Short mmCIF file of C-alpha atoms in Angstrom, two decimals:
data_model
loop_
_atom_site.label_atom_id
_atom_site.label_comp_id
_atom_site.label_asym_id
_atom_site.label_seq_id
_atom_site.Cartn_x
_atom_site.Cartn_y
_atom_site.Cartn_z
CA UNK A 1 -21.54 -21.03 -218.32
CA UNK A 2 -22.00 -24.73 -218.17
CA UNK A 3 -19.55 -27.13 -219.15
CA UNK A 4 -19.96 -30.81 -219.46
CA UNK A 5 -17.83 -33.77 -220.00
CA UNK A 6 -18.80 -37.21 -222.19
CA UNK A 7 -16.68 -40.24 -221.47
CA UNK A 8 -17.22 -44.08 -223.65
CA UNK A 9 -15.61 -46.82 -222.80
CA UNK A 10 -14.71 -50.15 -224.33
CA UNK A 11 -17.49 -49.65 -227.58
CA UNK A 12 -16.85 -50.55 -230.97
CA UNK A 13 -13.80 -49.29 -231.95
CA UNK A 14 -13.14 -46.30 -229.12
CA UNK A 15 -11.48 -48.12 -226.17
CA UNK A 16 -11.47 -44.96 -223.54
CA UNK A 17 -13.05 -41.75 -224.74
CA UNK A 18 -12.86 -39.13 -221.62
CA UNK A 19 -13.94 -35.49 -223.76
CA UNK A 20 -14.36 -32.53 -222.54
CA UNK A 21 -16.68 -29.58 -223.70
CA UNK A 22 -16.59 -25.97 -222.42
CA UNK A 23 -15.86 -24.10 -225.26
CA UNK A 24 -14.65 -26.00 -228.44
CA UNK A 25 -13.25 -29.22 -228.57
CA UNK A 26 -11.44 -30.65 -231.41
CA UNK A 27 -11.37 -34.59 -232.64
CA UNK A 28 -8.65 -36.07 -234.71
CA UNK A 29 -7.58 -39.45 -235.55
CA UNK A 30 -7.82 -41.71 -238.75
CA UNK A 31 -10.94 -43.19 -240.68
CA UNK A 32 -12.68 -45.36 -238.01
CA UNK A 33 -11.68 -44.45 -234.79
CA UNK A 34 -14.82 -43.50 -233.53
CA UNK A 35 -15.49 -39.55 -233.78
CA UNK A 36 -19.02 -39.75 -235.72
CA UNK A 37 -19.59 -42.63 -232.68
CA UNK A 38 -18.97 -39.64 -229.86
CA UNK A 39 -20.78 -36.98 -231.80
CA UNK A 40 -23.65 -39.41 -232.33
CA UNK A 41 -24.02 -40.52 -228.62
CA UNK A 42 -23.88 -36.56 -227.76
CA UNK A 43 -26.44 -36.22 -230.01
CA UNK A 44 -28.82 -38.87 -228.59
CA UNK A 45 -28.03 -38.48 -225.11
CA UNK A 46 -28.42 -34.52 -225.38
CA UNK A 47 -31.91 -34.73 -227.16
CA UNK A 48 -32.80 -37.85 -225.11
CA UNK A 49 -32.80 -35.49 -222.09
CA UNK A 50 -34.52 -32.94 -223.69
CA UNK A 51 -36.97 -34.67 -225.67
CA UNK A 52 -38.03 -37.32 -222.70
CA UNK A 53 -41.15 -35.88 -221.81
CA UNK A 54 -42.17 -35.59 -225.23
CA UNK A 55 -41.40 -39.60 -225.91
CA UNK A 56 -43.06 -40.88 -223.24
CA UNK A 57 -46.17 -38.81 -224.65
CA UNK A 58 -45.71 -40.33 -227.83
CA UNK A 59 -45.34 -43.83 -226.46
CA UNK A 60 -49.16 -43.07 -224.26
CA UNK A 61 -50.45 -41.87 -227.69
CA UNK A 62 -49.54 -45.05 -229.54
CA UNK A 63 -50.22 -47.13 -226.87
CA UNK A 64 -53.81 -46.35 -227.49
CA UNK A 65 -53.90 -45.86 -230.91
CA UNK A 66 -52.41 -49.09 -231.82
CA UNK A 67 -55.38 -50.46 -229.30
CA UNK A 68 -57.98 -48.79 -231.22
CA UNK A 69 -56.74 -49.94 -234.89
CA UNK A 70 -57.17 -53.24 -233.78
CA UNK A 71 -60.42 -53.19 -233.25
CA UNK A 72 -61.06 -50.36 -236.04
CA UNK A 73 -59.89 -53.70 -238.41
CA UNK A 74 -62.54 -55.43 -236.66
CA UNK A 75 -65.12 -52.97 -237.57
CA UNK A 76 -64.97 -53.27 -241.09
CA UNK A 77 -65.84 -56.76 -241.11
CA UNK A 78 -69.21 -55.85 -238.68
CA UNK A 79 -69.83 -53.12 -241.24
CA UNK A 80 -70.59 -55.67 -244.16
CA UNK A 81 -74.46 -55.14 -242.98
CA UNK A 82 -74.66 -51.80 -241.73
CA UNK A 83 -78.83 -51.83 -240.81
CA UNK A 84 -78.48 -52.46 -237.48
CA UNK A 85 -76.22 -49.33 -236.88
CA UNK A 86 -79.20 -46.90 -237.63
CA UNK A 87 -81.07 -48.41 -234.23
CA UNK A 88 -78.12 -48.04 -232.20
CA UNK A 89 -77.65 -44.79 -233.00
CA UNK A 90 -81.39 -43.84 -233.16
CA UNK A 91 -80.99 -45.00 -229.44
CA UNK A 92 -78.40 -43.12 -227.97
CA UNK A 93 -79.84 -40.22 -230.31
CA UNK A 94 -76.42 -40.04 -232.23
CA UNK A 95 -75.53 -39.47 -236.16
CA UNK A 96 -74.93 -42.08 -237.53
CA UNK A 97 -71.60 -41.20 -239.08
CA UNK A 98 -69.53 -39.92 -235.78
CA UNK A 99 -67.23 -42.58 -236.11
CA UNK A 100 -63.57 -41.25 -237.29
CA UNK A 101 -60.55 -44.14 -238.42
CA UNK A 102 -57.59 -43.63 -236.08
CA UNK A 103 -55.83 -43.68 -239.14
CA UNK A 104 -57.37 -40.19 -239.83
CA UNK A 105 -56.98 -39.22 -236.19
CA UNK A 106 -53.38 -39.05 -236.35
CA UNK A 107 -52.99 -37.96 -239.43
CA UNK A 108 -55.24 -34.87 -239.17
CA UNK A 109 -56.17 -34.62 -235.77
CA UNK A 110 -52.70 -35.18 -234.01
CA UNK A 111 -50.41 -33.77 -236.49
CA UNK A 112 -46.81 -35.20 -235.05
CA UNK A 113 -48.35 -33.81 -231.39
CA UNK A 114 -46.44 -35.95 -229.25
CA UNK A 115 -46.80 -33.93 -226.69
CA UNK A 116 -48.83 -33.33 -223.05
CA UNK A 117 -51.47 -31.71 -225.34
CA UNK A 118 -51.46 -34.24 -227.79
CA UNK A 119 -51.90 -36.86 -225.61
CA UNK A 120 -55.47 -35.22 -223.54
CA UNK A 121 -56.33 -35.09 -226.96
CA UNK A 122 -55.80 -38.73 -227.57
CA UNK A 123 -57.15 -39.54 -224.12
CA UNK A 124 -60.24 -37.32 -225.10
CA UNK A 125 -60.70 -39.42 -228.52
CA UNK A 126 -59.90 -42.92 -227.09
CA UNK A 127 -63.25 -42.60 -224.79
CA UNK A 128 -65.08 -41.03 -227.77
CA UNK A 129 -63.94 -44.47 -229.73
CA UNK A 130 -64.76 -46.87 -227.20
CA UNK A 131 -67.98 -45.55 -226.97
CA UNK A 132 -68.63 -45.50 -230.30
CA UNK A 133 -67.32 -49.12 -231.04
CA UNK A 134 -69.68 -50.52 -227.97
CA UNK A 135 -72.65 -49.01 -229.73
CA UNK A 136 -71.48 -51.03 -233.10
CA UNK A 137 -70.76 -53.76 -231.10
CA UNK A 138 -73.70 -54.30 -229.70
CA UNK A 139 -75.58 -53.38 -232.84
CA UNK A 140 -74.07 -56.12 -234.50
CA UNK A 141 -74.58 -58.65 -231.98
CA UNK A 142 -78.18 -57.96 -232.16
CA UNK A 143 -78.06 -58.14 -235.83
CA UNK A 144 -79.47 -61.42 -238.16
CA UNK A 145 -76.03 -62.17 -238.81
CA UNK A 146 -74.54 -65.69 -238.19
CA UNK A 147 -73.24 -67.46 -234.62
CA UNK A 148 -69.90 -68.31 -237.02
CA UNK A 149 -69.34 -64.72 -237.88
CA UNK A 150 -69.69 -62.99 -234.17
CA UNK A 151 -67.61 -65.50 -233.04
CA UNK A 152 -64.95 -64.61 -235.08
CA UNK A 153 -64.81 -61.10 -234.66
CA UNK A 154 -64.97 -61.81 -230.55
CA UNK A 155 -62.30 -64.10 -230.88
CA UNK A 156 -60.41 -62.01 -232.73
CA UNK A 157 -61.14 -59.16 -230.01
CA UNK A 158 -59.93 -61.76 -227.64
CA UNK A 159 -63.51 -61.57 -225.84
CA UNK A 160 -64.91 -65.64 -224.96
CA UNK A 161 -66.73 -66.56 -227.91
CA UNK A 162 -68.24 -69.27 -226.06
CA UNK A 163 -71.89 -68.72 -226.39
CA UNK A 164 -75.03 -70.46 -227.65
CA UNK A 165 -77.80 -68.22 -230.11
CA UNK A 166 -79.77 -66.03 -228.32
CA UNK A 167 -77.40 -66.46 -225.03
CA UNK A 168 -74.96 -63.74 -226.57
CA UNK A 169 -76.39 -60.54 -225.24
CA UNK A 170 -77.14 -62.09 -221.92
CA UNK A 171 -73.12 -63.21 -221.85
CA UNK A 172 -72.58 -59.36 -222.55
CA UNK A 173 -69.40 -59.03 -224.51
CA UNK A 174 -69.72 -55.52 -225.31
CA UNK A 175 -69.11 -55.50 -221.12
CA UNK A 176 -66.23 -57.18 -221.61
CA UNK A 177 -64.81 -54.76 -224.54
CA UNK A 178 -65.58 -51.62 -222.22
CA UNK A 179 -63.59 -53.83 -219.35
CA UNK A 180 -60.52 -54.14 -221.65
CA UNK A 181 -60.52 -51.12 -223.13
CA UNK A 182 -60.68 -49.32 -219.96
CA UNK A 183 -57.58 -51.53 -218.51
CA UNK A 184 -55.87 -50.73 -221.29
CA UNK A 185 -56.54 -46.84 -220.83
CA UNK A 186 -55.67 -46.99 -217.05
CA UNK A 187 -52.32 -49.03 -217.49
CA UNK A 188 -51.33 -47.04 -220.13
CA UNK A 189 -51.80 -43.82 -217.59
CA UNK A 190 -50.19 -45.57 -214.86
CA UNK A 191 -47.16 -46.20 -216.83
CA UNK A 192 -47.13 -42.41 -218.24
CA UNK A 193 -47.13 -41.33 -215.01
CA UNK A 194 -44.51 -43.46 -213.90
CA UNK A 195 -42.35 -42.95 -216.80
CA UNK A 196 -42.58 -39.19 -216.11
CA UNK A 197 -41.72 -39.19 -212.63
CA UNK A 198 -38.84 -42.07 -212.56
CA UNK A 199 -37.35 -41.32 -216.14
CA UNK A 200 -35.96 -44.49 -216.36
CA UNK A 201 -32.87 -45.14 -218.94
CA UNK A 202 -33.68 -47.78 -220.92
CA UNK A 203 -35.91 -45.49 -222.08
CA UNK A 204 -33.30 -43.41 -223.79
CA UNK A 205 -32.23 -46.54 -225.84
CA UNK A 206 -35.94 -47.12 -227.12
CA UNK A 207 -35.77 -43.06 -228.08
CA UNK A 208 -33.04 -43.71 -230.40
CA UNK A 209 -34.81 -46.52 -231.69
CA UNK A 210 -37.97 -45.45 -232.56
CA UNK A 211 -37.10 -41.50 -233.71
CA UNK A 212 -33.71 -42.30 -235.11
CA UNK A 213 -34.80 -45.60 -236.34
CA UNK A 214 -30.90 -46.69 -235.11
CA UNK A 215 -30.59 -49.91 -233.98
CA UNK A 216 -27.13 -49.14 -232.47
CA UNK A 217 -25.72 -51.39 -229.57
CA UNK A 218 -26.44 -49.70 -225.68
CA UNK A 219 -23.15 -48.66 -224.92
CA UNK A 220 -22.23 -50.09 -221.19
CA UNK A 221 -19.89 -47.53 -220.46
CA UNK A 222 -21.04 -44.55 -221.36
CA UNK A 223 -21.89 -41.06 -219.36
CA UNK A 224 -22.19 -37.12 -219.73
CA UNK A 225 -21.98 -35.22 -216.74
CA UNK A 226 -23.46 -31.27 -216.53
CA UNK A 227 -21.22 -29.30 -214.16
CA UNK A 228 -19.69 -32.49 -212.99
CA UNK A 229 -22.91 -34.35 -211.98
CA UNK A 230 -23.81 -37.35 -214.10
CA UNK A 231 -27.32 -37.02 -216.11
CA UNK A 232 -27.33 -40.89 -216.11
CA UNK A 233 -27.44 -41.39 -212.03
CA UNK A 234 -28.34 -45.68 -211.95
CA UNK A 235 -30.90 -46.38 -214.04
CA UNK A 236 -32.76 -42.59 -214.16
CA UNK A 237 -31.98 -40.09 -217.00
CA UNK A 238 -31.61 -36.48 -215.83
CA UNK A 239 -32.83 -33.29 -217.13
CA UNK A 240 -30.51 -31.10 -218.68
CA UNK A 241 -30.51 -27.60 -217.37
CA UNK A 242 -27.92 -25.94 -219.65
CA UNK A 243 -28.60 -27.13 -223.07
CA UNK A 244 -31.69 -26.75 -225.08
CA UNK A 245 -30.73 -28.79 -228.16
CA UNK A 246 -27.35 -30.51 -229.83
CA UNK A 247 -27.58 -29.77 -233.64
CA UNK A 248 -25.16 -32.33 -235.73
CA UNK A 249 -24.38 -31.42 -239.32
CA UNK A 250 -22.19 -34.66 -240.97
CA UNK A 251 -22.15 -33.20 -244.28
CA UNK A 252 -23.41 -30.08 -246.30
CA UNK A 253 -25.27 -32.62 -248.48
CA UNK A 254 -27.97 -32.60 -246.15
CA UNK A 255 -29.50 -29.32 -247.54
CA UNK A 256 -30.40 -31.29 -251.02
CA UNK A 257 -34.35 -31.69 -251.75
CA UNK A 258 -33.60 -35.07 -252.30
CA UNK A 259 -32.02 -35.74 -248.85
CA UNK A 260 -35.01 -37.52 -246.84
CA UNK A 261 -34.78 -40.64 -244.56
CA UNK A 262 -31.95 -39.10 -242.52
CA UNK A 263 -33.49 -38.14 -239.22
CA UNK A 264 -30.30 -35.73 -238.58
CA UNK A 265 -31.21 -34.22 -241.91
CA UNK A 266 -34.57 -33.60 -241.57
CA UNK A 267 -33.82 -32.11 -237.82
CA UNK A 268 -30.97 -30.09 -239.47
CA UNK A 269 -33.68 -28.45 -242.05
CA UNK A 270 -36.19 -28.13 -239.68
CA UNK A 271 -34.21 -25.70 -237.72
CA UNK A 272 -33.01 -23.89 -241.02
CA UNK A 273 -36.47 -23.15 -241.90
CA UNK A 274 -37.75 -22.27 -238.32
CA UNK A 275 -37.03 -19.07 -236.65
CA UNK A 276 -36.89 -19.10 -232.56
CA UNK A 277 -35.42 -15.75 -231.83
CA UNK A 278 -34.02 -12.50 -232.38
CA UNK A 279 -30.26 -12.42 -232.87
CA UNK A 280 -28.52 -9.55 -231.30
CA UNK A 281 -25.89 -7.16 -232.22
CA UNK A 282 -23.09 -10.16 -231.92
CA UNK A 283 -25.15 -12.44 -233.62
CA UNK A 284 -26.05 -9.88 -236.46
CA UNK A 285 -22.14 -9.25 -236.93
CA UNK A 286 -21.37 -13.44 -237.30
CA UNK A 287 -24.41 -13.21 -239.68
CA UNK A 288 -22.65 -10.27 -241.84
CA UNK A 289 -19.29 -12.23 -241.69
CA UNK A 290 -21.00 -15.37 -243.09
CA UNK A 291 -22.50 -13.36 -246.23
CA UNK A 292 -19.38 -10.96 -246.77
CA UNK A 293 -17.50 -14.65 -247.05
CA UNK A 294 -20.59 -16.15 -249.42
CA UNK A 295 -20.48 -12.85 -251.19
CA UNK A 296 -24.53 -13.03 -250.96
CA UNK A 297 -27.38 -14.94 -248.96
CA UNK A 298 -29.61 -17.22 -248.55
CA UNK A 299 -33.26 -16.17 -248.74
CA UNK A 300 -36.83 -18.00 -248.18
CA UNK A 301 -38.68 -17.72 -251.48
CA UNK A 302 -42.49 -18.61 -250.81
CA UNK A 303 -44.32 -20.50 -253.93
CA UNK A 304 -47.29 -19.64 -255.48
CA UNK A 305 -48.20 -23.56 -255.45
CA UNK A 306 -50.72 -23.92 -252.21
CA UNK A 307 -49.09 -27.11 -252.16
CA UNK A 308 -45.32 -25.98 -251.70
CA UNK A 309 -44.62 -23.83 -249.13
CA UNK A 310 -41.17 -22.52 -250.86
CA UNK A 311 -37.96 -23.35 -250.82
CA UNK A 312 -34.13 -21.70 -250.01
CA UNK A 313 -32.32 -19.76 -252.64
CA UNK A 314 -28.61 -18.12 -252.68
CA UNK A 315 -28.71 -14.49 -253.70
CA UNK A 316 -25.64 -12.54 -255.05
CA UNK A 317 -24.56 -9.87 -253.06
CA UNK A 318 -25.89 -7.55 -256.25
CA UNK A 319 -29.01 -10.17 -257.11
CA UNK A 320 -27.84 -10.61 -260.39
CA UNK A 321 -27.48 -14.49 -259.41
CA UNK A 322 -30.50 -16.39 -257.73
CA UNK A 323 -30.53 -20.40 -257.71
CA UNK A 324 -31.97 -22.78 -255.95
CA UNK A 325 -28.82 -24.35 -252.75
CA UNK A 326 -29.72 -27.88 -254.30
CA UNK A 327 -27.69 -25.95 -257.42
CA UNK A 328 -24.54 -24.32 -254.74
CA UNK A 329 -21.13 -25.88 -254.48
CA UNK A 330 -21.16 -28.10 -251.49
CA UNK A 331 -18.51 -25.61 -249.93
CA UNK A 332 -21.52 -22.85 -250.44
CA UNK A 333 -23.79 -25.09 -248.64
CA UNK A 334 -21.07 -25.55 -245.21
CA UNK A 335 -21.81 -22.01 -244.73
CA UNK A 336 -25.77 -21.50 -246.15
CA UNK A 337 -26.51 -23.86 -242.76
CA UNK A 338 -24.43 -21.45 -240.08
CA UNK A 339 -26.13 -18.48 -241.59
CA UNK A 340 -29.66 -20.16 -241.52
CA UNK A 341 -29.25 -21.58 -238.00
CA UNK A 342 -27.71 -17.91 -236.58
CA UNK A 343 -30.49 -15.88 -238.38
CA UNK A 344 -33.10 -18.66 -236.74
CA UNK A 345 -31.67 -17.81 -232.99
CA UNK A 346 -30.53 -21.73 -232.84
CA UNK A 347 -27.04 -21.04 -232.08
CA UNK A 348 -26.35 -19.64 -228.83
CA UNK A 349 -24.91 -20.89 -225.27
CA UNK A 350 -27.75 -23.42 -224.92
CA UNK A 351 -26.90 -24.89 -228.07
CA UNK A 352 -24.50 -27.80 -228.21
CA UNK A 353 -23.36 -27.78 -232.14
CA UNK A 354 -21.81 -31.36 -233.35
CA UNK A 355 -19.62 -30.56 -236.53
CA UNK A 356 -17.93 -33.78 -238.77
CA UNK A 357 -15.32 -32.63 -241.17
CA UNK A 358 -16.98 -29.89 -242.71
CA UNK A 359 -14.13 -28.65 -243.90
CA UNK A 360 -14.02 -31.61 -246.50
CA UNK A 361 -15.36 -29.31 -249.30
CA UNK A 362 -14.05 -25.77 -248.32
CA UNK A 363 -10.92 -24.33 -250.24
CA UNK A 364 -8.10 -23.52 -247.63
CA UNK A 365 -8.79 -19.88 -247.61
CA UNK A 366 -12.84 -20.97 -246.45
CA UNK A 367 -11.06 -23.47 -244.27
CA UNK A 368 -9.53 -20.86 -241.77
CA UNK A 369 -12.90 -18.06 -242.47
CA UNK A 370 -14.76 -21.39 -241.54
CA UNK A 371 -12.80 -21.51 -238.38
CA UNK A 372 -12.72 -18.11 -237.32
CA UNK A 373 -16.41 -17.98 -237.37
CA UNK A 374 -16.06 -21.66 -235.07
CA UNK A 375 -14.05 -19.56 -232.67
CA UNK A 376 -16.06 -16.31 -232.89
CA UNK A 377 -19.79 -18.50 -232.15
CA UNK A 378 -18.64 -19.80 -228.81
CA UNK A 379 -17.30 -16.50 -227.85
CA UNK A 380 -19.37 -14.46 -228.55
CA UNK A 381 -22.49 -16.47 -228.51
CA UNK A 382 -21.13 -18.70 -225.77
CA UNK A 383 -21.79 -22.39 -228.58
CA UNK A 384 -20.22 -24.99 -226.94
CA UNK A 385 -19.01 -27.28 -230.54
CA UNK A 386 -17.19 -30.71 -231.16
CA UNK A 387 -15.43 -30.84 -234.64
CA UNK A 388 -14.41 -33.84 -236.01
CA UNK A 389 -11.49 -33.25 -238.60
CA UNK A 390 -8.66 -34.56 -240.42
CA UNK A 391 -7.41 -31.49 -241.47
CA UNK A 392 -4.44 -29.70 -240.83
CA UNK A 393 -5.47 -26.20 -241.55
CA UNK A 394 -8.32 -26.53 -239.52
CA UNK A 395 -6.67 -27.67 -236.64
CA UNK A 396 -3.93 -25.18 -236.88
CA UNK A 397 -6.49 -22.07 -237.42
CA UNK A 398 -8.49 -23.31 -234.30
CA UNK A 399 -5.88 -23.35 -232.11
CA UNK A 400 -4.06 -19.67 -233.17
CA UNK A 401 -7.15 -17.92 -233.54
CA UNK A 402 -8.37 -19.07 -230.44
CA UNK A 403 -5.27 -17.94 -228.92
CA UNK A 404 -5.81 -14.37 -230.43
CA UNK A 405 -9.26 -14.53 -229.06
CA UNK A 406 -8.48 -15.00 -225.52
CA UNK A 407 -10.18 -18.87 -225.45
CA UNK A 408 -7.40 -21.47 -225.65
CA UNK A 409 -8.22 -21.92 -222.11
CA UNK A 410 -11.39 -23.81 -223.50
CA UNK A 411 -10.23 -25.04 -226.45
CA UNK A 412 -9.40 -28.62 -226.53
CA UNK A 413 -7.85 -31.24 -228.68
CA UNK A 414 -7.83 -34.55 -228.60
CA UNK A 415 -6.08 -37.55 -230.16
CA UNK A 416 -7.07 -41.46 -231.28
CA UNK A 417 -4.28 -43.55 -230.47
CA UNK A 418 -4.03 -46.95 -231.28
CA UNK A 419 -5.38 -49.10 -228.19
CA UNK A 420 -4.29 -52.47 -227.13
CA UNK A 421 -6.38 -54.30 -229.01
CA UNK A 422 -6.43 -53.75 -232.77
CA UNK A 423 -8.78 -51.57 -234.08
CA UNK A 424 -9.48 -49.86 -231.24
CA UNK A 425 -8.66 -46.68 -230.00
CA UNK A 426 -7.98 -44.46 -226.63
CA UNK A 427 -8.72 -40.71 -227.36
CA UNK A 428 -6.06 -39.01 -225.35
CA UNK A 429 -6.34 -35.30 -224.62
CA UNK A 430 -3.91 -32.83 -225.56
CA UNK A 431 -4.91 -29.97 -223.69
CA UNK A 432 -4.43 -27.01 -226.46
CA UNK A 433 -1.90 -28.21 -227.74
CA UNK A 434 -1.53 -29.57 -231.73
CA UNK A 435 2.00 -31.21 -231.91
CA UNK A 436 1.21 -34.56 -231.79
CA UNK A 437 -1.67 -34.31 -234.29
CA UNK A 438 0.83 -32.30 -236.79
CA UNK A 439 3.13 -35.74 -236.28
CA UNK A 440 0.04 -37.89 -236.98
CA UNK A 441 -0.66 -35.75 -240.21
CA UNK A 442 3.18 -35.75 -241.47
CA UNK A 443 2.63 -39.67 -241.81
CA UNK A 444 0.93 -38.81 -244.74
CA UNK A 445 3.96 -36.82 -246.18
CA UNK A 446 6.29 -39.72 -245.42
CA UNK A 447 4.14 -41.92 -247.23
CA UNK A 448 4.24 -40.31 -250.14
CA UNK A 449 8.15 -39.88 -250.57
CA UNK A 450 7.76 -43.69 -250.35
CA UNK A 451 5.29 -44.03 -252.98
CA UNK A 452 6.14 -41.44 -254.99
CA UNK A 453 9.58 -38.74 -255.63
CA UNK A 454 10.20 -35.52 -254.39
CA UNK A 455 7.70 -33.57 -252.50
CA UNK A 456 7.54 -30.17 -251.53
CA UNK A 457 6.69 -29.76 -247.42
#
């Protein structure tokens, strides 16, 4: 089994962050210290790995579709006399209507392939497009249409405009568009290739970017090693051979309809509606522990509507209650996702599964079922989790059930301290043990004897 290790330095407010993750591995500190920061960076740097090949697909694919909506703008201002299009195309013996808007290319054609397959098929349309538009092109060049108005369009094409009447079709742009337009298809291949081959990091910080839409600062300081190698070796990012996805849940409320423009979200319900795998016999008994403790389950209820593929609803264990999870306590929906993502085959010893206080809306009882089921997926499923918490029943439950289970040996829990500048903080391990975070809690208890009167401990 692999294990792995994630250490941030000297960003925002963590000062030294040195975690490591074998088994399950526990966060604690106050509001701000930095444990969404780690579990994001896990995240990114996990599916940054992962997902590299697939990016620097996507990047090839808009590379040349952003080349060919320029000139697609173009088109529509050639178009305002279409006559002379029924020659050219009479001449190369083509319909006249082949032409397809890149617009409608990616939106029908590509469908979100941003992938090696996806981008032949880009490659494949591209030459289809540049043929096409050199057949317009010179069609309206030919055309009656003014000096004033060809000029513009060239110019805009950034082709030399600088031509006298009938001099134009001796000066050739539509050459000159084939010339660019083939530069731009070669340099765009060339940097694929290198891309694929070098897998530079920086572009692991334009990943985030673009499919998180996260303008977060680069960390300086930051690496994960895999069985004590580093993935980030210089300036190349490595493949990951032990994981095959992180999965980070930051609240239940992600399962609402309404919950769109969180990328985490929308990854989080994509692999609640998408099944990967079989479970086995293991992952069939976590499943029945999960729906003894809901008392039902969650089901996929197709629609009639060709327009809605269906949605989730929570059945009692009898069916005499069906409703929608929009319409589920939030503490119902912290265990609809683990038995959605165990049924799906997403949770297993490839999975790395990022957890932030999702004990916030459990009752105490659900709080230690919650983390018996946290113990019981990395044994016997072999998840390697982070949890983020504040709360003392959780971190108590981890640690003795663990114990009973025979895996305090990779459980681990860590502290933020206060660091030497204020408002930062230095994670400091604890190995498995929980004193020190029990002191950190019974703050709270002091405060309120200070606030308030008695209180019971």
């Amino acid at each position: 089994m692999n294990s792995y290790r994630f250490r941030l330095n000297n960003y925002h407010a963590i000062s030294t962050a040195d975690i490591a993750i074998d088994g399950l591995t526990v966060l604690s500190g106050i509001n701000g210290c930095g444990k969404s920061t780690i579990s994001r960076w896990l995240y990114y740097l996990v599916n940054g790995s992962l997902r590299y090949e697939d990016f620097v697909y996507k990047r090839y694919i808009k590379t040349l579709l952003s080349f060919c909506r320029k000139y697609d703008r173009a088109r529509l201002e050639m178009n305002f006399d279409d006559k002379y299009n029924y020659a050219i195309h009479i001449k190369n013996g083509t319909e006249k209507n082949t032409y397809q808007s890149p617009l409608i290319f990616q939106r029908v054609e590509l469908k979100n392939r941003y992938n090696e397959e996806g981008a032949e098929l880009t490659t494949e349309y591209y030459t289809k497009f540049v043929d096409d538009f050199s057949n317009r092109l010179e069609g309206f060049l030919a055309g009656e249409i003014p000096d004033t108005t060809k000029k513009r369009v060239l110019r805009y094409l950034n082709i030399n405009a600088d031509f006298d009447g009938n001099d134009i079709l001796q000066y050739s742009p539509v050459n000159d568009f084939r010339e660019v337009s083939e530069n731009v298809l070669q340099n765009a291949l060339q940097q694929r290739t290198l891309d694929l081959k070098k897998r530079p990091k920086p572009l692991l910080f334009e990943f985030v970017r673009d499919v998180y839409e996260d303008e977060i600062e680069e960390p300086t300081d930051m690496d994960l090693t895999e069985d004590g190698v580093s993935i980030i070796e210089g300036d190349r990012l490595a493949v990951l051979l032990g994981l095959r996805r992180a999965i980070y849940v930051d609240t239940p409320l992600a399962l609402r309809a309404d919950a769109t423009g969180n990328r985490f979200w929308e990854e989080l319900k994509n692999y609640m509606d998408t099944k990967i795998a079989d479970i086995d016999i293991e992952g069939k008994k976590l499943l029945r522990r999960v729906k003894d403790t809901l008392q039902g389950e969650v089901r996929f209820v197709k629609s009639d509507s060709p327009f809605d593929t269906g949605e989730l609803h929570f059945f009692s264990a009898d069916n005499s209650v069906e409703i929608g999870i929009d319409d589920t306590a939030t503490g119902f929906k912290t265990f609809i996702y683990l038995q959605r993502l165990i049924e799906n085959g997403h949770l297993d010893e490839e999975t790395l599964f990022l957890l932030d206080e999702p004990e916030v809306h459990l009752h105490p009882q659900w709080i230690v079922e919650y983390a018996k089921l946290l113990v019981l997926l990395h044994k016997k499923l072999g998840v390697k989790i982070v949890l983020a918490t504040h709360n003392p029943d959780m971190v108590a439950a981890i640690q003795s059930i663990a114990e009973r289970e025979m895996i305090l040996d990779r459980t681990h829990f860590y502290i933020a301290e206060p660091g030497q500048n204020q408002g930062t903080f230095m994670f400091k391990d604890l190995g498995s043990g929980i004193e020190e975070i029990f002191s950190s809690f019974n703050i709270a208890l002091e405060r309120i004897a200070m606030y308030g009167g008695s209180y019971i401990r």
